[in-house]
XYZ file of C-alpha atoms in Angstrom:
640
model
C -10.687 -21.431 12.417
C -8.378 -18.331 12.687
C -5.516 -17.922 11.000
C -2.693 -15.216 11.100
C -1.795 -15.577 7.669
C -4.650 -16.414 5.854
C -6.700 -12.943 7.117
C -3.394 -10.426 6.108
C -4.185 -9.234 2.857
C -1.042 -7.399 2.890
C 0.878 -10.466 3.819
C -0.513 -12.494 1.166
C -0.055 -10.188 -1.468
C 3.992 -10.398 -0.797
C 3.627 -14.234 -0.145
C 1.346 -14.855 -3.483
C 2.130 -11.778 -6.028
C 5.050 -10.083 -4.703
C 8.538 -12.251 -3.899
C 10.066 -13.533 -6.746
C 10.214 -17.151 -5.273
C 12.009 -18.682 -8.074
C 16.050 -16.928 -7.376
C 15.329 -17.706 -3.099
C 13.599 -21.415 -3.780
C 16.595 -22.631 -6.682
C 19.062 -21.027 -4.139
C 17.845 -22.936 -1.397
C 17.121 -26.204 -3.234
C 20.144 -26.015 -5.674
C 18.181 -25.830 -8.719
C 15.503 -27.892 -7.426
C 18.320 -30.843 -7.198
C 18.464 -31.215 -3.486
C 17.597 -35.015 -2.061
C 14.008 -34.920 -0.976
C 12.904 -31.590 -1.665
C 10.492 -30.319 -4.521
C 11.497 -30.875 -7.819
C 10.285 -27.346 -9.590
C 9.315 -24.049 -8.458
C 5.267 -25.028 -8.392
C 6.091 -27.974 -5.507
C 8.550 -25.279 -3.318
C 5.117 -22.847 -3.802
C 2.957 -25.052 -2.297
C 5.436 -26.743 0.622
C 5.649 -22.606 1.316
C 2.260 -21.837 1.768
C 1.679 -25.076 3.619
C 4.256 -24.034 6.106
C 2.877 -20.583 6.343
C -0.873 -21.797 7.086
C 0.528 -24.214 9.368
C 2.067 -21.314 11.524
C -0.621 -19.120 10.750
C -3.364 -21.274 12.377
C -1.322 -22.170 15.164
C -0.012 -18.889 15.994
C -3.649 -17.799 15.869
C -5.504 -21.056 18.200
C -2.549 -22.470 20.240
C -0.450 -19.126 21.049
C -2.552 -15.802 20.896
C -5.745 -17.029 23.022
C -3.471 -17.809 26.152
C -1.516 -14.588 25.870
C -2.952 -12.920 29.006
C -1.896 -16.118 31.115
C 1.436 -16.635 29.573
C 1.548 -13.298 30.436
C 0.435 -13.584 34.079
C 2.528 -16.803 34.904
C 5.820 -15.494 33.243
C 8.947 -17.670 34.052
C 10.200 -19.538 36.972
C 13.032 -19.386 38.448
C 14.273 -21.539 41.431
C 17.795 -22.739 42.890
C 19.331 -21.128 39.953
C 17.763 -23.099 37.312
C 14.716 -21.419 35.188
C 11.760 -23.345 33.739
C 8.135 -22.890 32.091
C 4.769 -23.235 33.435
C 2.654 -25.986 31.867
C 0.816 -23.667 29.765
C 4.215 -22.069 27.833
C 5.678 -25.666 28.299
C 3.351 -27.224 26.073
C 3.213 -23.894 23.486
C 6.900 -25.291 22.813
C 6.122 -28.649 22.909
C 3.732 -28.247 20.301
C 6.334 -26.207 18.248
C 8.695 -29.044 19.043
C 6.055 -31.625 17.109
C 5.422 -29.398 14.196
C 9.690 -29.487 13.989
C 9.977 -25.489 13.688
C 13.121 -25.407 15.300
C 14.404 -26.949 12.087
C 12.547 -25.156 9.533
C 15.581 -23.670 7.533
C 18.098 -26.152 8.163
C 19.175 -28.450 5.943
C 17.384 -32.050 5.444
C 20.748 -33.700 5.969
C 20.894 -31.939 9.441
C 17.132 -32.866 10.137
C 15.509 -29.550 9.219
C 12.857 -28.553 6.380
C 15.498 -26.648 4.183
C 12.705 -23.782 4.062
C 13.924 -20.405 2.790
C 14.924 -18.187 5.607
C 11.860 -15.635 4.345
C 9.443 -18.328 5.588
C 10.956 -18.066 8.830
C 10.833 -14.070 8.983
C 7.292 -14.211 7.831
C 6.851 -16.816 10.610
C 8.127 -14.370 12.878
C 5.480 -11.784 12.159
C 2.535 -14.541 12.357
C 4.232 -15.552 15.901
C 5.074 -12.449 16.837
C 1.009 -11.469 16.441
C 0.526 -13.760 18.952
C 3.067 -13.217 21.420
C 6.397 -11.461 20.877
C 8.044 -13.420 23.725
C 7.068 -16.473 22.733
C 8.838 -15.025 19.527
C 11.769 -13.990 21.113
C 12.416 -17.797 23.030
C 11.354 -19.860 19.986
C 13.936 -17.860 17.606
C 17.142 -18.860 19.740
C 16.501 -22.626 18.844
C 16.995 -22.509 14.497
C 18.424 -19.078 15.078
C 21.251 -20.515 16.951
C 21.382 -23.685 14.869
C 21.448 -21.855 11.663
C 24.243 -19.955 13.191
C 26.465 -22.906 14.497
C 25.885 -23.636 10.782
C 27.126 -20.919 9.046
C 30.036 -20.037 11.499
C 31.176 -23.457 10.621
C 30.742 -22.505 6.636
C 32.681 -19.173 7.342
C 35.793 -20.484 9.226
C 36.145 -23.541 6.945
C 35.744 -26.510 9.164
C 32.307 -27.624 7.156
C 32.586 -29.865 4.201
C 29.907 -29.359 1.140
C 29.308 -31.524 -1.985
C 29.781 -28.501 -4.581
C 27.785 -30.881 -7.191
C 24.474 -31.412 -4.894
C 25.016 -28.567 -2.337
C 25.120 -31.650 0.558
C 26.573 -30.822 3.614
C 28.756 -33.534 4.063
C 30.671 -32.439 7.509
C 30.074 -29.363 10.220
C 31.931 -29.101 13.129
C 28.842 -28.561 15.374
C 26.647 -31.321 14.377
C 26.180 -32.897 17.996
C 24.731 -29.382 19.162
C 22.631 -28.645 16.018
C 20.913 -32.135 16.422
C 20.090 -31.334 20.013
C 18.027 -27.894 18.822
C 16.607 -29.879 16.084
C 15.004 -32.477 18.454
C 13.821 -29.635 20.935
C 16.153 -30.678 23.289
C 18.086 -27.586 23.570
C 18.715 -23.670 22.777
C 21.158 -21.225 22.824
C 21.791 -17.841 23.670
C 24.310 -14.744 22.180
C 26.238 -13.031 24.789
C 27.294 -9.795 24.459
C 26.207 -6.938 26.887
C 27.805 -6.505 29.730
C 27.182 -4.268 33.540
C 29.346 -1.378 31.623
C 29.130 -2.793 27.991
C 26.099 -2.010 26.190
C 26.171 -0.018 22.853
C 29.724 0.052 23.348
C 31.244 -2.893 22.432
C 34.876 -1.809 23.122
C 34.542 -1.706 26.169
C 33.813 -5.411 26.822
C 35.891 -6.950 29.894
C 34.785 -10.463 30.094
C 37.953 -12.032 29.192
C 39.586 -15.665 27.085
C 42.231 -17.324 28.013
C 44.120 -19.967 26.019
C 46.247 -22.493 28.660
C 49.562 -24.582 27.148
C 47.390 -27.366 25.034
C 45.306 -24.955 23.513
C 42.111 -25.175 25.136
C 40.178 -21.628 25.835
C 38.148 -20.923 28.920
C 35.702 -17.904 29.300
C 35.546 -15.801 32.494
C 33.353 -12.925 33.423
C 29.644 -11.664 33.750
C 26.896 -11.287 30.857
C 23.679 -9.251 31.451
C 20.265 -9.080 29.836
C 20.470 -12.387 28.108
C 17.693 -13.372 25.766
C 16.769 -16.987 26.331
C 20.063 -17.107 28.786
C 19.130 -20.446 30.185
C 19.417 -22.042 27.514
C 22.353 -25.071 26.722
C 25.021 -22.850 24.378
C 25.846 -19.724 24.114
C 28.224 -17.663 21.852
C 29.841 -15.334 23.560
C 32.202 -11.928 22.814
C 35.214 -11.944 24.568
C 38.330 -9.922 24.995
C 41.512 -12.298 24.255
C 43.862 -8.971 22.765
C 45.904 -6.831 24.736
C 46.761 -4.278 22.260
C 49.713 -2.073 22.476
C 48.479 1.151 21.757
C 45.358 2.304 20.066
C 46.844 1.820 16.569
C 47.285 -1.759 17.546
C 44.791 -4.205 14.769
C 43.764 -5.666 18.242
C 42.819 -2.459 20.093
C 38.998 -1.828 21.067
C 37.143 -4.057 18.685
C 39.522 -5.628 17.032
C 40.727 -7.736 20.505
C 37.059 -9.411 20.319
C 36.625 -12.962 19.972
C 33.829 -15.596 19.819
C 33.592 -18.323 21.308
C 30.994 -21.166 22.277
C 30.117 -22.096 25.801
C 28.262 -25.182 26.964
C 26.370 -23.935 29.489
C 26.773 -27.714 31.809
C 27.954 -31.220 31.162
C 26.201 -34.253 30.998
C 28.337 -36.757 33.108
C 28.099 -40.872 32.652
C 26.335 -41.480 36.209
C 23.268 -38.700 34.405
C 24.247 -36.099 36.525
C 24.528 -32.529 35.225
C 27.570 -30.770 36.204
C 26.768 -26.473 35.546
C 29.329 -24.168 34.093
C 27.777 -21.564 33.682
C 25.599 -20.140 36.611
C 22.487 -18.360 36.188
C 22.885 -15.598 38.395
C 19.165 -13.903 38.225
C 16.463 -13.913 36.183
C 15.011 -10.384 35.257
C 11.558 -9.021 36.264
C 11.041 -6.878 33.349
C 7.798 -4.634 32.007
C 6.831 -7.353 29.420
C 7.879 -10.202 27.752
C 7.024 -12.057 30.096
C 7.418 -15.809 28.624
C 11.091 -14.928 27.720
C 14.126 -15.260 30.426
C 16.220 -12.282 30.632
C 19.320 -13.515 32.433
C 22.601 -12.012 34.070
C 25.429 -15.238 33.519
C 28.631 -15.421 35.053
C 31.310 -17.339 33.532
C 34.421 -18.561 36.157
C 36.780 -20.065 33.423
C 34.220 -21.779 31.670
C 35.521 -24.177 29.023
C 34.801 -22.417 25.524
C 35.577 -23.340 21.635
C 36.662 -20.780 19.738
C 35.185 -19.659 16.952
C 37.145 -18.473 13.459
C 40.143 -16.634 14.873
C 40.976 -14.562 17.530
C 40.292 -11.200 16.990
C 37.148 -11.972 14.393
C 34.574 -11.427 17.477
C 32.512 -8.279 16.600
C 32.621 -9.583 12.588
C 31.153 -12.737 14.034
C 28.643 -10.867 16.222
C 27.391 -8.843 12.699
C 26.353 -11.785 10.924
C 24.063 -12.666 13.159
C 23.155 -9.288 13.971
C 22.377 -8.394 10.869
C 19.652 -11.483 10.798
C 18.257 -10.959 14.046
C 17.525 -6.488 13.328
C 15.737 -7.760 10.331
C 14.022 -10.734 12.281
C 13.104 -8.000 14.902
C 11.283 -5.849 11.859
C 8.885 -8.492 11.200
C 8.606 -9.566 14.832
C 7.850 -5.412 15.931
C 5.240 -5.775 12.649
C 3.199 -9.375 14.378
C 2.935 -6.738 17.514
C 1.582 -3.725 15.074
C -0.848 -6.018 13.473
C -1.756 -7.058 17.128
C -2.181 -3.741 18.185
C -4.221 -2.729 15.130
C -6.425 -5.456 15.532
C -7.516 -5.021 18.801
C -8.190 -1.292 18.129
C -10.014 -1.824 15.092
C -12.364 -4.499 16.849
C -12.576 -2.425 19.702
C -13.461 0.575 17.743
C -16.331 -1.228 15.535
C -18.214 -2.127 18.790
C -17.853 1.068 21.129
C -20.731 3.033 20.387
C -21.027 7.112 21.380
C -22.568 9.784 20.704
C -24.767 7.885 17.970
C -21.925 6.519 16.459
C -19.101 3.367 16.711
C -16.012 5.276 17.547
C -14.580 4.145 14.332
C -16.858 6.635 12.179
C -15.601 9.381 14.677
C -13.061 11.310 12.527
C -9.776 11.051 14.970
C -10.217 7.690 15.520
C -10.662 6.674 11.964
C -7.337 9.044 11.247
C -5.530 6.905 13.836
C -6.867 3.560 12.489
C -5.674 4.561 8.803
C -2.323 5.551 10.048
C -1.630 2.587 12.039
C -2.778 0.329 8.555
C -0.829 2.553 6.138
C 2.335 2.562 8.701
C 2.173 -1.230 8.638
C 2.014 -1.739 5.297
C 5.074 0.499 5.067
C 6.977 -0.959 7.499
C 6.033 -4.192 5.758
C 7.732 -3.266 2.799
C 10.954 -2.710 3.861
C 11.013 -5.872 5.859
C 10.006 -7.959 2.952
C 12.996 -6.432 0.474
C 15.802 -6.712 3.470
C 15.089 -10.071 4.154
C 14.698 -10.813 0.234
C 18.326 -9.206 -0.231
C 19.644 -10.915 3.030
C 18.764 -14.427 2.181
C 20.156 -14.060 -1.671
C 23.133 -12.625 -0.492
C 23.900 -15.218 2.203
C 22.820 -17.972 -0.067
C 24.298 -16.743 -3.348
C 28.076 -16.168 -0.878
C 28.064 -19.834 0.137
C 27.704 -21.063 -3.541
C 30.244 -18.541 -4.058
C 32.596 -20.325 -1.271
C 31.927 -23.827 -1.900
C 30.921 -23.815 -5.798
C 32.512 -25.344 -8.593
C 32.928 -22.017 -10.738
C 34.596 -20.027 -13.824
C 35.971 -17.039 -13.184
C 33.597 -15.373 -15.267
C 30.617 -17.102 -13.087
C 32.796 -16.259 -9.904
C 32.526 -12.233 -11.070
C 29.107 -12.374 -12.065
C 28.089 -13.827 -8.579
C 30.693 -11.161 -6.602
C 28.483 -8.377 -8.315
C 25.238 -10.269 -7.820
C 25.908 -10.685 -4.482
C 27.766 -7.300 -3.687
C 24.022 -5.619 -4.641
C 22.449 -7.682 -2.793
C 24.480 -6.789 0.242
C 23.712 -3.174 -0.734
C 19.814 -3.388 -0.957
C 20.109 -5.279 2.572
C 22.295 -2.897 4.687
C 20.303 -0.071 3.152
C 16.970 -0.934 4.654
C 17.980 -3.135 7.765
C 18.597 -0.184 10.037
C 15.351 1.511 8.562
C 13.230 -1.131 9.163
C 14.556 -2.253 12.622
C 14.511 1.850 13.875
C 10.805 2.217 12.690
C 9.240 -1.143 13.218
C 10.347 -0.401 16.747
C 9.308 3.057 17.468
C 5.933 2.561 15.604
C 5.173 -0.484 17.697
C 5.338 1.490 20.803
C 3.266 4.088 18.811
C 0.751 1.891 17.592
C 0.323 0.086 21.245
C -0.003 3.111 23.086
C -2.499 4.239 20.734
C -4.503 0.854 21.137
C -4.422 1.789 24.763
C -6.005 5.238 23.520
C -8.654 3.982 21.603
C -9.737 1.399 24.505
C -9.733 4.758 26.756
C -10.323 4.071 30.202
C -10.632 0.097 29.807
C -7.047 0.069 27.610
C -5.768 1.083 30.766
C -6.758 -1.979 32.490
C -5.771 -6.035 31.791
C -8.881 -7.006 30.895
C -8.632 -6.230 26.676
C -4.693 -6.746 26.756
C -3.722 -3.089 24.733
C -1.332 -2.911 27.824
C 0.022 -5.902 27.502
C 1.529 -4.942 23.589
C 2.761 -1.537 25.065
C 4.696 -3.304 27.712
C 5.477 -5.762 25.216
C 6.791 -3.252 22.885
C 8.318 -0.620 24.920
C 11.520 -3.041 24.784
C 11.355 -2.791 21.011
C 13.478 0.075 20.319
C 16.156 -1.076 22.808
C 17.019 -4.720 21.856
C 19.266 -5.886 19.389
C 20.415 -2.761 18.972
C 19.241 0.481 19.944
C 17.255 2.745 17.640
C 19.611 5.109 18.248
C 22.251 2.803 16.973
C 19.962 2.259 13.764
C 19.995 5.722 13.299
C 23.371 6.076 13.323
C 24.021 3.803 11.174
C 21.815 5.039 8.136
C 23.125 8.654 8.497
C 26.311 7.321 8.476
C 25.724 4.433 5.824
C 23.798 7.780 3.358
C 27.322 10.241 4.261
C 29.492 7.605 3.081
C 27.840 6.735 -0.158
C 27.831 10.562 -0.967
C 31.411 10.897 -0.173
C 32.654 8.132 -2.055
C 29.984 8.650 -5.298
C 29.495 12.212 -4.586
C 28.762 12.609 -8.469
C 26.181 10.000 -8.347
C 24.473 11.589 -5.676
C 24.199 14.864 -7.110
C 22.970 13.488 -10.809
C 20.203 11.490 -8.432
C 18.813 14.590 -7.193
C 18.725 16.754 -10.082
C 16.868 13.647 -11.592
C 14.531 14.050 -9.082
C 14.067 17.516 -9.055
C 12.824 17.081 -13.073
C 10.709 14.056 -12.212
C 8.678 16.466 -9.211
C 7.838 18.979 -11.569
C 7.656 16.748 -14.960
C 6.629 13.304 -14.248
C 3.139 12.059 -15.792
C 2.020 10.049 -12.770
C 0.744 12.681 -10.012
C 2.135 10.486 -7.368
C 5.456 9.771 -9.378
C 5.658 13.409 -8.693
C 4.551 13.608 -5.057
C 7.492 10.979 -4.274
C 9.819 13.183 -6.904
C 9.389 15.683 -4.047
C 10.257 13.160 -1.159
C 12.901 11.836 -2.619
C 13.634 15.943 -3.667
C 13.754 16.500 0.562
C 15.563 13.886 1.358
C 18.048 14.932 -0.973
C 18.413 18.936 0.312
C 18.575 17.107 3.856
C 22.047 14.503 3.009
C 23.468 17.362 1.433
C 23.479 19.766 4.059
C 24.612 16.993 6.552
C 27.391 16.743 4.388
C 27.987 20.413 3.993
C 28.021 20.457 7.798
C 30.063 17.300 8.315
C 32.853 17.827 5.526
C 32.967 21.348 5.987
C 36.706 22.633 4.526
C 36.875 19.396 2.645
C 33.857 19.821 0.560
C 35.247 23.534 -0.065
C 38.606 21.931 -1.228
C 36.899 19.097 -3.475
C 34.654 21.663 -5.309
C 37.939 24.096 -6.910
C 38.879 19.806 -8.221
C 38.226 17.922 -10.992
C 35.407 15.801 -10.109
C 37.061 12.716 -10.557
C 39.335 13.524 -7.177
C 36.305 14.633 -5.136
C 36.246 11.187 -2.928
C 39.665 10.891 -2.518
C 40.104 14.389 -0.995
C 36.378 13.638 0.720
C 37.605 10.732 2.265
C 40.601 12.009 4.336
C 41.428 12.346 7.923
C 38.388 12.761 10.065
C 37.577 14.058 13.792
C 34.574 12.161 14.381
C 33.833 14.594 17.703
C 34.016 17.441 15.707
C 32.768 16.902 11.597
C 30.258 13.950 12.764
C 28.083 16.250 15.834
C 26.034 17.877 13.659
C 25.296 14.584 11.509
C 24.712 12.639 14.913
C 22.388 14.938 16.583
C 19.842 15.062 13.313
C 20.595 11.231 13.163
C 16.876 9.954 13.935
C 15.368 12.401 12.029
C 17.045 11.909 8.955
C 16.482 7.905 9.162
C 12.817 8.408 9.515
C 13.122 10.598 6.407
C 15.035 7.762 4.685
C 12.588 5.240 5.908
C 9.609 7.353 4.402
C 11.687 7.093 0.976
C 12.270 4.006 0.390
C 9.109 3.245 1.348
C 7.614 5.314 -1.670
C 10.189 3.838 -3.886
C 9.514 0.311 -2.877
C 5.544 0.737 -3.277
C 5.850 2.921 -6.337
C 7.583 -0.083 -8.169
C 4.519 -2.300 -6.620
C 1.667 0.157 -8.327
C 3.639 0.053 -11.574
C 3.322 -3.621 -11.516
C 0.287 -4.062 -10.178
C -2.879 -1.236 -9.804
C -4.220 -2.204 -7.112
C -1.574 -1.428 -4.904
C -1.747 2.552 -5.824
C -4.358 3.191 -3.022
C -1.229 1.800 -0.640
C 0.774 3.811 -2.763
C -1.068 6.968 -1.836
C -1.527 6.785 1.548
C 1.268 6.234 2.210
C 2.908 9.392 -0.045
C -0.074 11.913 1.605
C 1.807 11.526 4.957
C 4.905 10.755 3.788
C 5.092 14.322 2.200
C 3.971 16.093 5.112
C 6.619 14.658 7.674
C 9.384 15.291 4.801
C 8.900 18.764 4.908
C 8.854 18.975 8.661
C 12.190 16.486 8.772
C 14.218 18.242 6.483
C 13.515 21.342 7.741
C 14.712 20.767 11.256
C 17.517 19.356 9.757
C 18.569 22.153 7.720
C 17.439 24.820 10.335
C 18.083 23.713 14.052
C 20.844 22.102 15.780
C 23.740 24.909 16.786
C 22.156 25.806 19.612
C 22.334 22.991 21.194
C 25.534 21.713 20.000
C 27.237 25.119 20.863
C 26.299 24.243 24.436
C 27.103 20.850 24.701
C 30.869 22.381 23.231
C 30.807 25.050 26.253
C 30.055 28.047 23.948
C 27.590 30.275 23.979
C 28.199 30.897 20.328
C 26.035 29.954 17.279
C 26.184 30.257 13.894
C 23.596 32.419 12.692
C 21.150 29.812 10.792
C 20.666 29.026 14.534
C 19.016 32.181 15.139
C 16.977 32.416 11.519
C-alpha cells in the first residue's frame, strides 16, 4: 500500500530523530495532564506517527490517484452557489470521517489536540497529492484554530490555568460546525486595487446606534470563498492626516462575516453573494471567488484599528503552511521525474545515467531537503512560541517564571520570523523550478496530460504569488537582516569576523566551506547597509560604539536610502536562504553522521550561487536605479 510518509526518508528522519517532541507535546498536552490525551511523551510519539501514517496512506490511495480527474472536473458553479463533483465530494467526505478538520483543536472543542507540526507535515503529505485539495481542506481547522485564538487574543475566552481547559470561547457555535464538516471559512483581504498594498483597502465598516457593524464592499481572489465565514479587513478609520494612529494601516479592522442565515422555516437567506468563480491555470479543486458584501452583518474582532495585526497572525501560519505545502508539490514533481527517468531508455542508457539529467535529479533532491529544513525549524519555533504566549496569558505564574517564558518565547519569535519569509520565497520559486523541470525530463510527453508534469507546473506557477508575494518575502528578509544590523551593529560585525577565522581555521572541511557562505553573506548585508545608511553609517563610525544604533536608527526616506536594498532584495534572500540552510544541516551532521552527505550537497552548490549573489549585489544596481531616478548618472562601481 503506498504511503506518503512512510517512503520520505527525509521526512522521517525529522519526524523520528530530528524534532525535539518533548517541549511541542508537554506544551500541547500541559505536561501530559490534559483530560484524555497521552499520559507521557512515549504515548504522544505513537498517537503522532499514527496520525501521520494515517494521512500518509490516504494522501497516497484516496487523493493522488484521482488527481488528473479532480483536475479535469474542477469546481461548479451555478446560480451563484459553488459545489464539488462526486469525486472531490467524497475526497472531503472521507477527510470529514477521519475528523482532520479537528486535528489541532482542543478535545473540549471536539478536535485531536495534535501539535500544529502534525498538521504542517500533513500539509506536505496532502500537498504531494494535490495542492488544491490542500489549499480547500486547510480553511476548515485553519479557520477554526483561528476563531480560536482571536478569541484567546482579545480576551473573550475563558481557560482553566490549572488544566489548560478551555472553559468558554466566544465562537464555539462556528468552530463546532468546521469540526463536524459542516462548514469552512475563508480570509478576505485583496481587493480589485488592493493587493500587496494593504493601505489601500476600500471595502468599508460601519457601526449603526446599538452597536452592531455591517461590512460593505467587494473581495477578489478568495481561497475557498464559498465557504460559511469569513474574516474580513476592513477600513472603519478616517484618519486626519497621515500622522493620524488610524491612517493607512492603522484604520484596518477585522471582522467576521456569516456568509447566509439559516432561517426557522430551513430556508437559507445569502449575505454575502458569490459574484464569480475564477477559471484559473491550476488548482483546479479549489474555488477562487470575487465576494461582494452590501452591508453585510459582521462581528468585530479585537478592536478597531487591530485589522492588519489580526491579518499577521494568521499570515504568519499560513506562509509557513505554504512552505510545506510548495515542498508535497516538489516531492511530486521529483517523483514523477525520477520514475520517469529510470524507465526512458536512449542511446543505450535510462536517461537517469545521462549526466544532465542525473545533475537535475540531484538538485531537485538536495533543494528539497533544504527547503525541508527551514520549514521544519519555522514551524518548530512558531508552534512554541504561540503555545508557550498563551501559557504566558492565561498561566498561573511568578514573575521570575513570567521573565523566563518572555525570553523563551521572544527567541522563539526570532528563529520563526527569520526563516518564514525564506522558506515561503524559495519553496515557491523552486516548485515552479522543479515542475518545469519534470516537464523537461518527460520531453515531448511532459508537454502533454497524459503523465501529469503539467499539471504541478500549473499547479505551482500560483506558488510564488499567494499568501504573499515572493517579492513581499523578499522584502521582508532584507529588511528583517538591515534592521538587526542597525540595531546590534556590533554583533553583526563580531559574527563575521568569527566567520572569517572559522573559513580559513576550522577543522571540519565543510565547517569551513559554510565559514565562507556565511563569510558572503556577510560582505553582501554590509554593503546593503553601506548603501542604505549612507551619511549615517559615516556619522556612527567617528562614535563610541555604544551610540551606533541610536544615530543608525534615525529619520529615514524609504524612496531614497531603501532603493538600492529593494532592488537586490531577492537576491540577497536566496543568499540568506542558502545560509541558514548550511547552518541548520551543519548542526544535523554534528549530531548525527549520516546526515553529512546532505550536508555536502547541499554546501557544493550553496557556495557556488554565494559567490555569484553577492557579487551582483556588491557590483550592479546604479545603472538601473539612476534611470528609474531620471539620471543618466552612475556612480562609478556601476561602470567597474
Amino acid at each position: 500500500m503506498a504511503n506518503f510518509f512512510r517512503d520520505n526518508e527525509d521526512l522521517r528522519f525529522y519526524v523520528e530523530r530530528w524534532i525535539d517532541w518533548e517541549p511541542i507535546a508537554r506544551a500541547t498536552e500541559h505536561d501530559f495532564r490534559s483530560e484524555g490525551g497521552p499520559q507521557n511523551l512515549g504515548e504522544a510519539l505513537d498517537l503522532y506517527r499514527d496520525i501521520l501514517d494515517m494521512i500518509g496512506t490516504f494522501a497516497a490511495e484516496e487523493i493522488a490517484p484521482h488527481a488528473a480527474q479532480i483536475d479535469r472536473e474542477g469546481v461548479l458553479f451555478q446560480d451563484g452557489e459553488a459545489s464539488f463533483p462526486p469525486r472531490l465530494a467524497s475526497i472531503f467526505e472521507k477527510i470529514r470521517s477521519m475528523e482532520l478538520h479537528g486535528l489541532c483543536l482542543p478535545r473540549e472543542l471536539g478536535g485531536t489536540n495534535a501539535p500544529a507540526m502534525l498538521y504542517f507535515i500533513g500539509t506536505e503529505l496532502f500537498g504531494r497529492a494535490d495542492v488544491s485539495v490542500m489549499a480547500h481542506h486547510g480553511f476548515h481547522g485553519g479557520i477554526a484554530l483561528a476563531m480560536l485564538m482571536f478569541s484567546m487574543r482579545e480576551g473573550t475566552s475563558e481557560i482553566d490555568p490549572e488544566t489548560g481547559r478551555i472553559l468558554k470561547t466566544r465562537f464555539r457555535s462556528y468552530i463546532d460546525e468546521i469540526v463536524r464538516g459542516e462548514a469552512w471559512g475563508c480570509m478576505d483581504i485583496t481587493e480589485p486595487d488592493a493587493g500587496s498594498d494593504m493601505a489601500r483597502l476600500r471595502t468599508r465598516a460601519e457601526e449603526d446606534a446599538e452597536g452592531n457593524w455591517f461590512v460593505t464592499g467587494q473581495k477578489i481572489f478568495i481561497t475557498s470563498g464559498h465557504g460559511k465565514y469569513h474574516f474580513v479587513i476592513a477600513r472603519t478609520e478616517e484618519p486626519k492626516d497621515e500622522a493620524d494612529p488610524f491612517a493607512g494601516l492603522g484604520g484596518l479592522s477585522m471582522f467576521l462575516v456569516p456568509t447566509y442565515e439559516d432561517l426557522p422555516d430551513g430556508t437559507r437567506k445569502r449575505i454575502v453573494t458569490l459574484d464569480r468563480v475564477e477559471e484559473k491555470l491550476g488548482h483546479h479543486a479549489s474555488v477562487t471567488a470575487a465576494l461582494s458584501f452590501d452591508r453585510a452583518p459582521a462581528h468585530l474582532v479585537g478592536k478597531r484599528g487591530e485589522g492588519f495585526q489580526y491579518m499577521l497572525t494568521m499570515m504568519n501560519n499560513a506562509r509557513i503552511g505554504v512552505g510545506f505545502e510548495t515542498l508535497g508539490l516538489c516531492e511530486a514533481a521529483l517523483a514523477i521525474a525520477r520514475g520517469y527517468a529510470a524507465e526512458r531508455r536512449s542511446m543505450g542508457k535510462s536517461i537517469d545515467r545521462h549526466e544532465m539529467i542525473a545533475d537535475y535529479l540531484d538538485e531537485m533532491r538536495t533543494d528539497i531537503q533544504g527547503i525541508r529544513a527551514l520549514a521544519m525549524h519555522g514551524g518548530v519555533h512558531e508552534e512554541l512560541a504561540q503555545k508557550k504566549s498563551l501559557r504566558l496569558q492565561f498561566g498561573r505564574l511568578s514573575e521570575i517564571e513570567r521573565a523566563r517564558l518572555g525570553r523563551e518565547i521572544a527567541r522563539h519569535k526570532r528563529e520563526a520570523r527569520r526563516v518564514t519569509p525564506l522558506v515561503k520565497y524559495l519553496g515557491a520559486e523552486k516548485s515552479v523550478e522543479m515542475a518545469r523541470r519534470a516537464v523537461q525530463i518527460h520531453g515531448g510527453v511532459g508537454y502533454t496530460k497524459e503523465y501529469g508534469a503539467e499539471k504541478l507546473l500549473r499547479d505551482a506557477t500560483v506558488m510564488p504569488i499567494y499568501e504573499g508575494t515572493s517579492q513581499i518575502q523578499s522584502l521582508m528578509a532584507m529588511k528583517d537582516a538591515l534592521a538587526g544590523i542597525l540595531k546590534r551593529p556590533a554583533a553583526f560585525l563580531r559574527r563575521g569576523a568569527e566567520a572569517r577565522v572559522r573559513s580559513v581555521s576550522a577543522r571540519d572541511p565543510l565547517e569551513r566551506k559554510l565559514a565562507r557562505i556565511q563569510v558572503l553573506s556577510h560582505a553582501a548585508q554590509q554593503h546593503l547597509v553601506v548603501r542604505t545608511a549612507g551619511d549615517k553609517l559615516g556619522d556612527a563610525l567617528r562614535s563610541p560604539v555604544g551610540s551606533w544604533s541610536t544615530k543608525l536608527l534615525g529619520s529615514w526616506d524609504p524612496k531614497r536610502d531603501f532603493s538600492y536594498a529593494m532592488l537586490h532584495a531577492e537576491r540577497l534572500t536566496r543568499l540568506l536562504a542558502d545560509e541558514a540552510i548550511g547552518e541548520l544541516l551543519f548542526k544535523q551532521a554534528q549530531k548525527h553522521p549520516d546526515r553529512r552527505e546532505v550536508l555536502e550537497r547541499h554546501l557544493e552548490r550553496a557556495e557556488i550561487r554565494a559567490r555569484h549573489l553577492a557579487d551582483a549585489i556588491t557590483t550592479t544596481g546604479d545603472r538601473l536605479l539612476a534611470s528609474l531616478s531620471g539620471t543618466d548618472e552612475a556612480t562609478p562601481a556601476a561602470a567597474e
